């Protein structure tokens, strides 16, 4: 029987468990600076065709989103997201707790479009000192309702972000599902080239936990 209760109601992929067994007695310095993590970084850079990319490993999706947004934004800057976006609905106010407002636009299919970005920017007019300044567009792929971005949609969104000086950040907690969807026409190198930052989710894709940023 198939169950769609949630993304992580089962254990890890057997190959992950086997790798842990194989390396269980290998001593490393830990903290992400060991040879195994460095090999993983090199593999990610290779499959993304991004040899200069910074790759960091974090424990889970919410912590990763929080880290990215806190690192990229000034204290008065805000996030643009679909009303269904994870940072708006399912992260228990974690983003707002750092002082960064999440500005939402209604999305019938869970995706963010250039028109939605423009609508939020129109409300938060440049130079209005009493309002937050949107600086980052948050998207997820697959989205929280199961839709995926096409190459053309992501390219148009990046063009819009560049025109307004915004960061484009893609939450890839479900990226494994997106890239294998029959509706997908994006490759991983294309996704890497069209975003300023993105994650590859392991927690919801067969790993015990963890995301690569």
PDB file of C-alpha atoms in Angstrom:
ATOM      1  CA  UNK A   1       0.000   0.000   0.000  1.00  0.00           C
ATOM      2  CA  UNK A   2       1.246   3.495  -0.851  1.00  0.00           C
ATOM      3  CA  UNK A   3       0.938   6.154   1.830  1.00  0.00           C
ATOM      4  CA  UNK A   4       1.240   9.887   1.177  1.00  0.00           C
ATOM      5  CA  UNK A   5       1.063  10.851   4.848  1.00  0.00           C
ATOM      6  CA  UNK A   6       4.183  13.017   4.558  1.00  0.00           C
ATOM      7  CA  UNK A   7       7.561  13.255   2.840  1.00  0.00           C
ATOM      8  CA  UNK A   8       9.533  11.421   5.501  1.00  0.00           C
ATOM      9  CA  UNK A   9       7.379   8.751   7.089  1.00  0.00           C
ATOM     10  CA  UNK A  10       9.904   6.048   6.212  1.00  0.00           C
ATOM     11  CA  UNK A  11      13.542   5.477   7.093  1.00  0.00           C
ATOM     12  CA  UNK A  12      16.648   6.153   5.037  1.00  0.00           C
ATOM     13  CA  UNK A  13      17.607   4.623   1.706  1.00  0.00           C
ATOM     14  CA  UNK A  14      19.487   1.323   2.267  1.00  0.00           C
ATOM     15  CA  UNK A  15      22.591   2.686   0.518  1.00  0.00           C
ATOM     16  CA  UNK A  16      22.726   5.543   3.029  1.00  0.00           C
ATOM     17  CA  UNK A  17      22.612   3.090   5.925  1.00  0.00           C
ATOM     18  CA  UNK A  18      25.267   0.933   4.253  1.00  0.00           C
ATOM     19  CA  UNK A  19      27.547   3.934   3.795  1.00  0.00           C
ATOM     20  CA  UNK A  20      27.184   4.767   7.484  1.00  0.00           C
ATOM     21  CA  UNK A  21      28.120   1.199   8.384  1.00  0.00           C
ATOM     22  CA  UNK A  22      31.116   1.259   6.051  1.00  0.00           C
ATOM     23  CA  UNK A  23      32.470   4.496   7.524  1.00  0.00           C
ATOM     24  CA  UNK A  24      31.404   3.970  11.115  1.00  0.00           C
ATOM     25  CA  UNK A  25      34.961   3.360  12.399  1.00  0.00           C
ATOM     26  CA  UNK A  26      36.631   5.947  10.167  1.00  0.00           C
ATOM     27  CA  UNK A  27      37.890   8.800  12.312  1.00  0.00           C
ATOM     28  CA  UNK A  28      37.330  12.321  10.991  1.00  0.00           C
ATOM     29  CA  UNK A  29      37.595  15.817  12.419  1.00  0.00           C
ATOM     30  CA  UNK A  30      33.872  16.363  11.827  1.00  0.00           C
ATOM     31  CA  UNK A  31      32.091  19.727  11.627  1.00  0.00           C
ATOM     32  CA  UNK A  32      31.783  19.451   7.855  1.00  0.00           C
ATOM     33  CA  UNK A  33      35.505  19.760   7.145  1.00  0.00           C
ATOM     34  CA  UNK A  34      36.208  16.041   6.794  1.00  0.00           C
ATOM     35  CA  UNK A  35      37.176  14.308   3.518  1.00  0.00           C
ATOM     36  CA  UNK A  36      33.709  12.720   3.121  1.00  0.00           C
ATOM     37  CA  UNK A  37      31.960  16.097   3.202  1.00  0.00           C
ATOM     38  CA  UNK A  38      34.537  17.539   0.827  1.00  0.00           C
ATOM     39  CA  UNK A  39      33.938  14.681  -1.600  1.00  0.00           C
ATOM     40  CA  UNK A  40      30.210  15.352  -1.376  1.00  0.00           C
ATOM     41  CA  UNK A  41      30.788  19.053  -2.108  1.00  0.00           C
ATOM     42  CA  UNK A  42      32.852  18.197  -5.171  1.00  0.00           C
ATOM     43  CA  UNK A  43      30.160  15.818  -6.427  1.00  0.00           C
ATOM     44  CA  UNK A  44      27.492  18.501  -6.033  1.00  0.00           C
ATOM     45  CA  UNK A  45      29.624  21.088  -7.841  1.00  0.00           C
ATOM     46  CA  UNK A  46      30.173  18.599 -10.662  1.00  0.00           C
ATOM     47  CA  UNK A  47      26.529  17.623 -11.194  1.00  0.00           C
ATOM     48  CA  UNK A  48      25.518  21.298 -10.977  1.00  0.00           C
ATOM     49  CA  UNK A  49      28.256  22.364 -13.427  1.00  0.00           C
ATOM     50  CA  UNK A  50      29.166  25.046 -10.872  1.00  0.00           C
ATOM     51  CA  UNK A  51      32.836  24.528  -9.968  1.00  0.00           C
ATOM     52  CA  UNK A  52      33.051  27.744  -7.918  1.00  0.00           C
ATOM     53  CA  UNK A  53      29.894  27.178  -5.889  1.00  0.00           C
ATOM     54  CA  UNK A  54      29.967  27.325  -2.111  1.00  0.00           C
ATOM     55  CA  UNK A  55      28.342  24.202  -0.656  1.00  0.00           C
ATOM     56  CA  UNK A  56      27.266  23.983   2.979  1.00  0.00           C
ATOM     57  CA  UNK A  57      25.506  21.154   4.811  1.00  0.00           C
ATOM     58  CA  UNK A  58      22.754  21.943   7.308  1.00  0.00           C
ATOM     59  CA  UNK A  59      20.548  19.777   9.454  1.00  0.00           C
ATOM     60  CA  UNK A  60      17.084  20.529   8.044  1.00  0.00           C
ATOM     61  CA  UNK A  61      14.973  22.669   5.752  1.00  0.00           C
ATOM     62  CA  UNK A  62      13.717  25.276   8.212  1.00  0.00           C
ATOM     63  CA  UNK A  63      17.182  25.860   9.628  1.00  0.00           C
ATOM     64  CA  UNK A  64      18.552  26.214   6.101  1.00  0.00           C
ATOM     65  CA  UNK A  65      15.895  28.702   4.998  1.00  0.00           C
ATOM     66  CA  UNK A  66      16.468  30.679   8.180  1.00  0.00           C
ATOM     67  CA  UNK A  67      20.242  30.706   7.665  1.00  0.00           C
ATOM     68  CA  UNK A  68      20.010  31.829   4.033  1.00  0.00           C
ATOM     69  CA  UNK A  69      17.514  34.614   4.686  1.00  0.00           C
ATOM     70  CA  UNK A  70      19.360  35.886   7.755  1.00  0.00           C
ATOM     71  CA  UNK A  71      22.689  35.874   5.907  1.00  0.00           C
ATOM     72  CA  UNK A  72      21.473  37.607   2.745  1.00  0.00           C
ATOM     73  CA  UNK A  73      19.149  40.265   4.128  1.00  0.00           C
ATOM     74  CA  UNK A  74      19.734  43.447   6.090  1.00  0.00           C
ATOM     75  CA  UNK A  75      17.572  43.912   9.170  1.00  0.00           C
ATOM     76  CA  UNK A  76      14.986  46.027   7.324  1.00  0.00           C
ATOM     77  CA  UNK A  77      14.706  43.765   4.274  1.00  0.00           C
ATOM     78  CA  UNK A  78      11.971  41.240   3.546  1.00  0.00           C
ATOM     79  CA  UNK A  79      11.088  38.071   1.649  1.00  0.00           C
ATOM     80  CA  UNK A  80       8.596  37.736  -1.210  1.00  0.00           C
ATOM     81  CA  UNK A  81       6.795  34.374  -1.321  1.00  0.00           C
ATOM     82  CA  UNK A  82       3.616  32.710  -2.512  1.00  0.00           C
ATOM     83  CA  UNK A  83       0.939  32.581   0.138  1.00  0.00           C
ATOM     84  CA  UNK A  84       1.436  28.797   0.190  1.00  0.00           C
ATOM     85  CA  UNK A  85       5.218  29.103   0.572  1.00  0.00           C
ATOM     86  CA  UNK A  86       6.836  27.053   3.316  1.00  0.00           C
ATOM     87  CA  UNK A  87       8.433  30.088   4.960  1.00  0.00           C
ATOM     88  CA  UNK A  88       4.953  31.588   5.276  1.00  0.00           C
ATOM     89  CA  UNK A  89       2.867  28.577   6.284  1.00  0.00           C
ATOM     90  CA  UNK A  90       4.872  25.814   7.901  1.00  0.00           C
ATOM     91  CA  UNK A  91       7.925  27.160   9.659  1.00  0.00           C
ATOM     92  CA  UNK A  92       6.250  28.438  12.815  1.00  0.00           C
ATOM     93  CA  UNK A  93       7.201  32.069  12.382  1.00  0.00           C
ATOM     94  CA  UNK A  94      10.929  31.241  12.253  1.00  0.00           C
ATOM     95  CA  UNK A  95      11.663  33.838   9.582  1.00  0.00           C
ATOM     96  CA  UNK A  96       9.667  36.580  11.294  1.00  0.00           C
ATOM     97  CA  UNK A  97      11.408  35.744  14.561  1.00  0.00           C
ATOM     98  CA  UNK A  98      14.626  37.103  13.053  1.00  0.00           C
ATOM     99  CA  UNK A  99      12.876  40.356  12.159  1.00  0.00           C
ATOM    100  CA  UNK A 100      12.393  39.631   8.459  1.00  0.00           C
ATOM    101  CA  UNK A 101       8.831  40.037   7.211  1.00  0.00           C
ATOM    102  CA  UNK A 102       7.444  37.553   4.674  1.00  0.00           C
ATOM    103  CA  UNK A 103       5.450  39.484   2.059  1.00  0.00           C
ATOM    104  CA  UNK A 104       3.036  37.178   0.284  1.00  0.00           C
ATOM    105  CA  UNK A 105       1.088  37.185  -2.955  1.00  0.00           C
ATOM    106  CA  UNK A 106      -1.800  34.857  -3.724  1.00  0.00           C
ATOM    107  CA  UNK A 107      -0.795  31.979  -5.998  1.00  0.00           C
ATOM    108  CA  UNK A 108      -3.381  29.516  -7.326  1.00  0.00           C
ATOM    109  CA  UNK A 109      -0.716  26.947  -8.234  1.00  0.00           C
ATOM    110  CA  UNK A 110       1.920  27.569  -5.577  1.00  0.00           C
ATOM    111  CA  UNK A 111       4.365  29.218  -7.972  1.00  0.00           C
ATOM    112  CA  UNK A 112       5.716  32.767  -7.862  1.00  0.00           C
ATOM    113  CA  UNK A 113       5.545  34.754 -11.107  1.00  0.00           C
ATOM    114  CA  UNK A 114       7.142  38.054 -12.144  1.00  0.00           C
ATOM    115  CA  UNK A 115       3.694  39.643 -11.966  1.00  0.00           C
ATOM    116  CA  UNK A 116       3.368  38.569  -8.341  1.00  0.00           C
ATOM    117  CA  UNK A 117       6.785  40.019  -7.528  1.00  0.00           C
ATOM    118  CA  UNK A 118       5.820  43.281  -9.202  1.00  0.00           C
ATOM    119  CA  UNK A 119       2.580  43.431  -7.218  1.00  0.00           C
ATOM    120  CA  UNK A 120       4.436  43.124  -3.895  1.00  0.00           C
ATOM    121  CA  UNK A 121       7.034  45.677  -4.943  1.00  0.00           C
ATOM    122  CA  UNK A 122       4.250  48.096  -5.890  1.00  0.00           C
ATOM    123  CA  UNK A 123       2.912  47.947  -2.338  1.00  0.00           C
ATOM    124  CA  UNK A 124       6.331  48.299  -0.732  1.00  0.00           C
ATOM    125  CA  UNK A 125       7.381  51.345  -2.725  1.00  0.00           C
ATOM    126  CA  UNK A 126      11.047  52.237  -2.944  1.00  0.00           C
ATOM    127  CA  UNK A 127      12.076  54.971  -0.546  1.00  0.00           C
ATOM    128  CA  UNK A 128       9.198  54.487   1.891  1.00  0.00           C
ATOM    129  CA  UNK A 129      11.046  54.475   5.197  1.00  0.00           C
ATOM    130  CA  UNK A 130       8.080  53.116   7.151  1.00  0.00           C
ATOM    131  CA  UNK A 131       7.883  49.867   5.191  1.00  0.00           C
ATOM    132  CA  UNK A 132      10.191  46.891   4.820  1.00  0.00           C
ATOM    133  CA  UNK A 133      12.167  46.607   1.594  1.00  0.00           C
ATOM    134  CA  UNK A 134      11.682  43.281  -0.268  1.00  0.00           C
ATOM    135  CA  UNK A 135      15.074  41.873  -1.239  1.00  0.00           C
ATOM    136  CA  UNK A 136      14.683  38.105  -1.727  1.00  0.00           C
ATOM    137  CA  UNK A 137      12.206  35.993  -3.683  1.00  0.00           C
ATOM    138  CA  UNK A 138      11.563  32.612  -2.085  1.00  0.00           C
ATOM    139  CA  UNK A 139      10.322  29.729  -4.225  1.00  0.00           C
ATOM    140  CA  UNK A 140      10.146  25.980  -3.749  1.00  0.00           C
ATOM    141  CA  UNK A 141      10.414  23.179  -6.295  1.00  0.00           C
ATOM    142  CA  UNK A 142       8.362  21.136  -6.127  1.00  0.00           C
ATOM    143  CA  UNK A 143       6.000  23.642  -4.582  1.00  0.00           C
ATOM    144  CA  UNK A 144       4.028  22.927  -1.431  1.00  0.00           C
ATOM    145  CA  UNK A 145       1.075  21.824  -3.570  1.00  0.00           C
ATOM    146  CA  UNK A 146       3.061  19.627  -5.948  1.00  0.00           C
ATOM    147  CA  UNK A 147       3.636  21.838  -8.989  1.00  0.00           C
ATOM    148  CA  UNK A 148       7.035  22.283 -10.662  1.00  0.00           C
ATOM    149  CA  UNK A 149       8.733  25.216 -12.340  1.00  0.00           C
ATOM    150  CA  UNK A 150       9.575  25.083 -16.021  1.00  0.00           C
ATOM    151  CA  UNK A 151      12.816  26.421 -17.451  1.00  0.00           C
ATOM    152  CA  UNK A 152      10.972  29.361 -19.003  1.00  0.00           C
ATOM    153  CA  UNK A 153       9.196  30.225 -15.747  1.00  0.00           C
ATOM    154  CA  UNK A 154      12.411  30.170 -13.731  1.00  0.00           C
ATOM    155  CA  UNK A 155      14.278  32.208 -16.351  1.00  0.00           C
ATOM    156  CA  UNK A 156      11.526  34.850 -16.383  1.00  0.00           C
ATOM    157  CA  UNK A 157      11.581  35.045 -12.600  1.00  0.00           C
ATOM    158  CA  UNK A 158      15.369  35.452 -12.539  1.00  0.00           C
ATOM    159  CA  UNK A 159      15.127  38.205 -15.147  1.00  0.00           C
ATOM    160  CA  UNK A 160      12.581  40.002 -12.955  1.00  0.00           C
ATOM    161  CA  UNK A 161      14.775  39.622  -9.875  1.00  0.00           C
ATOM    162  CA  UNK A 162      17.816  40.981 -11.715  1.00  0.00           C
ATOM    163  CA  UNK A 163      15.819  43.960 -12.933  1.00  0.00           C
ATOM    164  CA  UNK A 164      14.887  44.870  -9.349  1.00  0.00           C
ATOM    165  CA  UNK A 165      18.086  43.852  -7.578  1.00  0.00           C
ATOM    166  CA  UNK A 166      16.499  40.899  -5.761  1.00  0.00           C
ATOM    167  CA  UNK A 167      17.993  37.574  -4.733  1.00  0.00           C
ATOM    168  CA  UNK A 168      16.285  34.447  -6.078  1.00  0.00           C
ATOM    169  CA  UNK A 169      16.382  31.567  -3.602  1.00  0.00           C
ATOM    170  CA  UNK A 170      14.969  28.120  -4.339  1.00  0.00           C
ATOM    171  CA  UNK A 171      14.029  25.773  -1.499  1.00  0.00           C
ATOM    172  CA  UNK A 172      14.828  22.328  -2.856  1.00  0.00           C
ATOM    173  CA  UNK A 173      13.503  20.252   0.025  1.00  0.00           C
ATOM    174  CA  UNK A 174      11.527  18.344  -2.619  1.00  0.00           C
ATOM    175  CA  UNK A 175      13.951  18.901  -5.483  1.00  0.00           C
ATOM    176  CA  UNK A 176      14.345  15.177  -6.077  1.00  0.00           C
ATOM    177  CA  UNK A 177      10.632  14.970  -6.838  1.00  0.00           C
ATOM    178  CA  UNK A 178      10.763  18.055  -9.072  1.00  0.00           C
ATOM    179  CA  UNK A 179      13.661  16.893 -11.232  1.00  0.00           C
ATOM    180  CA  UNK A 180      12.079  13.490 -11.821  1.00  0.00           C
ATOM    181  CA  UNK A 181       8.594  14.849 -12.549  1.00  0.00           C
ATOM    182  CA  UNK A 182       7.247  14.299 -16.082  1.00  0.00           C
ATOM    183  CA  UNK A 183       6.352  18.010 -16.070  1.00  0.00           C
ATOM    184  CA  UNK A 184       9.957  19.070 -15.485  1.00  0.00           C
ATOM    185  CA  UNK A 185      12.242  20.378 -18.235  1.00  0.00           C
ATOM    186  CA  UNK A 186      14.925  21.874 -15.965  1.00  0.00           C
ATOM    187  CA  UNK A 187      18.348  20.331 -15.497  1.00  0.00           C
ATOM    188  CA  UNK A 188      20.313  20.764 -12.292  1.00  0.00           C
ATOM    189  CA  UNK A 189      22.978  22.941 -14.005  1.00  0.00           C
ATOM    190  CA  UNK A 190      20.230  25.183 -15.412  1.00  0.00           C
ATOM    191  CA  UNK A 191      18.625  25.496 -11.992  1.00  0.00           C
ATOM    192  CA  UNK A 192      21.996  26.371 -10.463  1.00  0.00           C
ATOM    193  CA  UNK A 193      22.633  29.027 -13.104  1.00  0.00           C
ATOM    194  CA  UNK A 194      19.206  30.639 -12.751  1.00  0.00           C
ATOM    195  CA  UNK A 195      19.191  31.016  -8.944  1.00  0.00           C
ATOM    196  CA  UNK A 196      21.446  32.892  -6.550  1.00  0.00           C
ATOM    197  CA  UNK A 197      21.131  30.137  -3.969  1.00  0.00           C
ATOM    198  CA  UNK A 198      19.271  26.837  -3.769  1.00  0.00           C
ATOM    199  CA  UNK A 199      19.105  23.715  -1.681  1.00  0.00           C
ATOM    200  CA  UNK A 200      19.195  20.016  -2.427  1.00  0.00           C
ATOM    201  CA  UNK A 201      17.015  18.300   0.133  1.00  0.00           C
ATOM    202  CA  UNK A 202      18.084  15.047   1.712  1.00  0.00           C
ATOM    203  CA  UNK A 203      15.596  14.910   4.591  1.00  0.00           C
ATOM    204  CA  UNK A 204      12.689  14.240   2.232  1.00  0.00           C
ATOM    205  CA  UNK A 205      14.633  12.258  -0.324  1.00  0.00           C
ATOM    206  CA  UNK A 206      16.004   9.164   1.381  1.00  0.00           C
ATOM    207  CA  UNK A 207      18.696  10.568   3.665  1.00  0.00           C
ATOM    208  CA  UNK A 208      18.446  10.341   7.437  1.00  0.00           C
ATOM    209  CA  UNK A 209      18.385  14.152   7.544  1.00  0.00           C
ATOM    210  CA  UNK A 210      20.057  17.182   6.083  1.00  0.00           C
ATOM    211  CA  UNK A 211      20.098  19.669   3.222  1.00  0.00           C
ATOM    212  CA  UNK A 212      22.898  20.870   0.968  1.00  0.00           C
ATOM    213  CA  UNK A 213      22.906  24.639   0.440  1.00  0.00           C
TER     214      UNK A 213
END
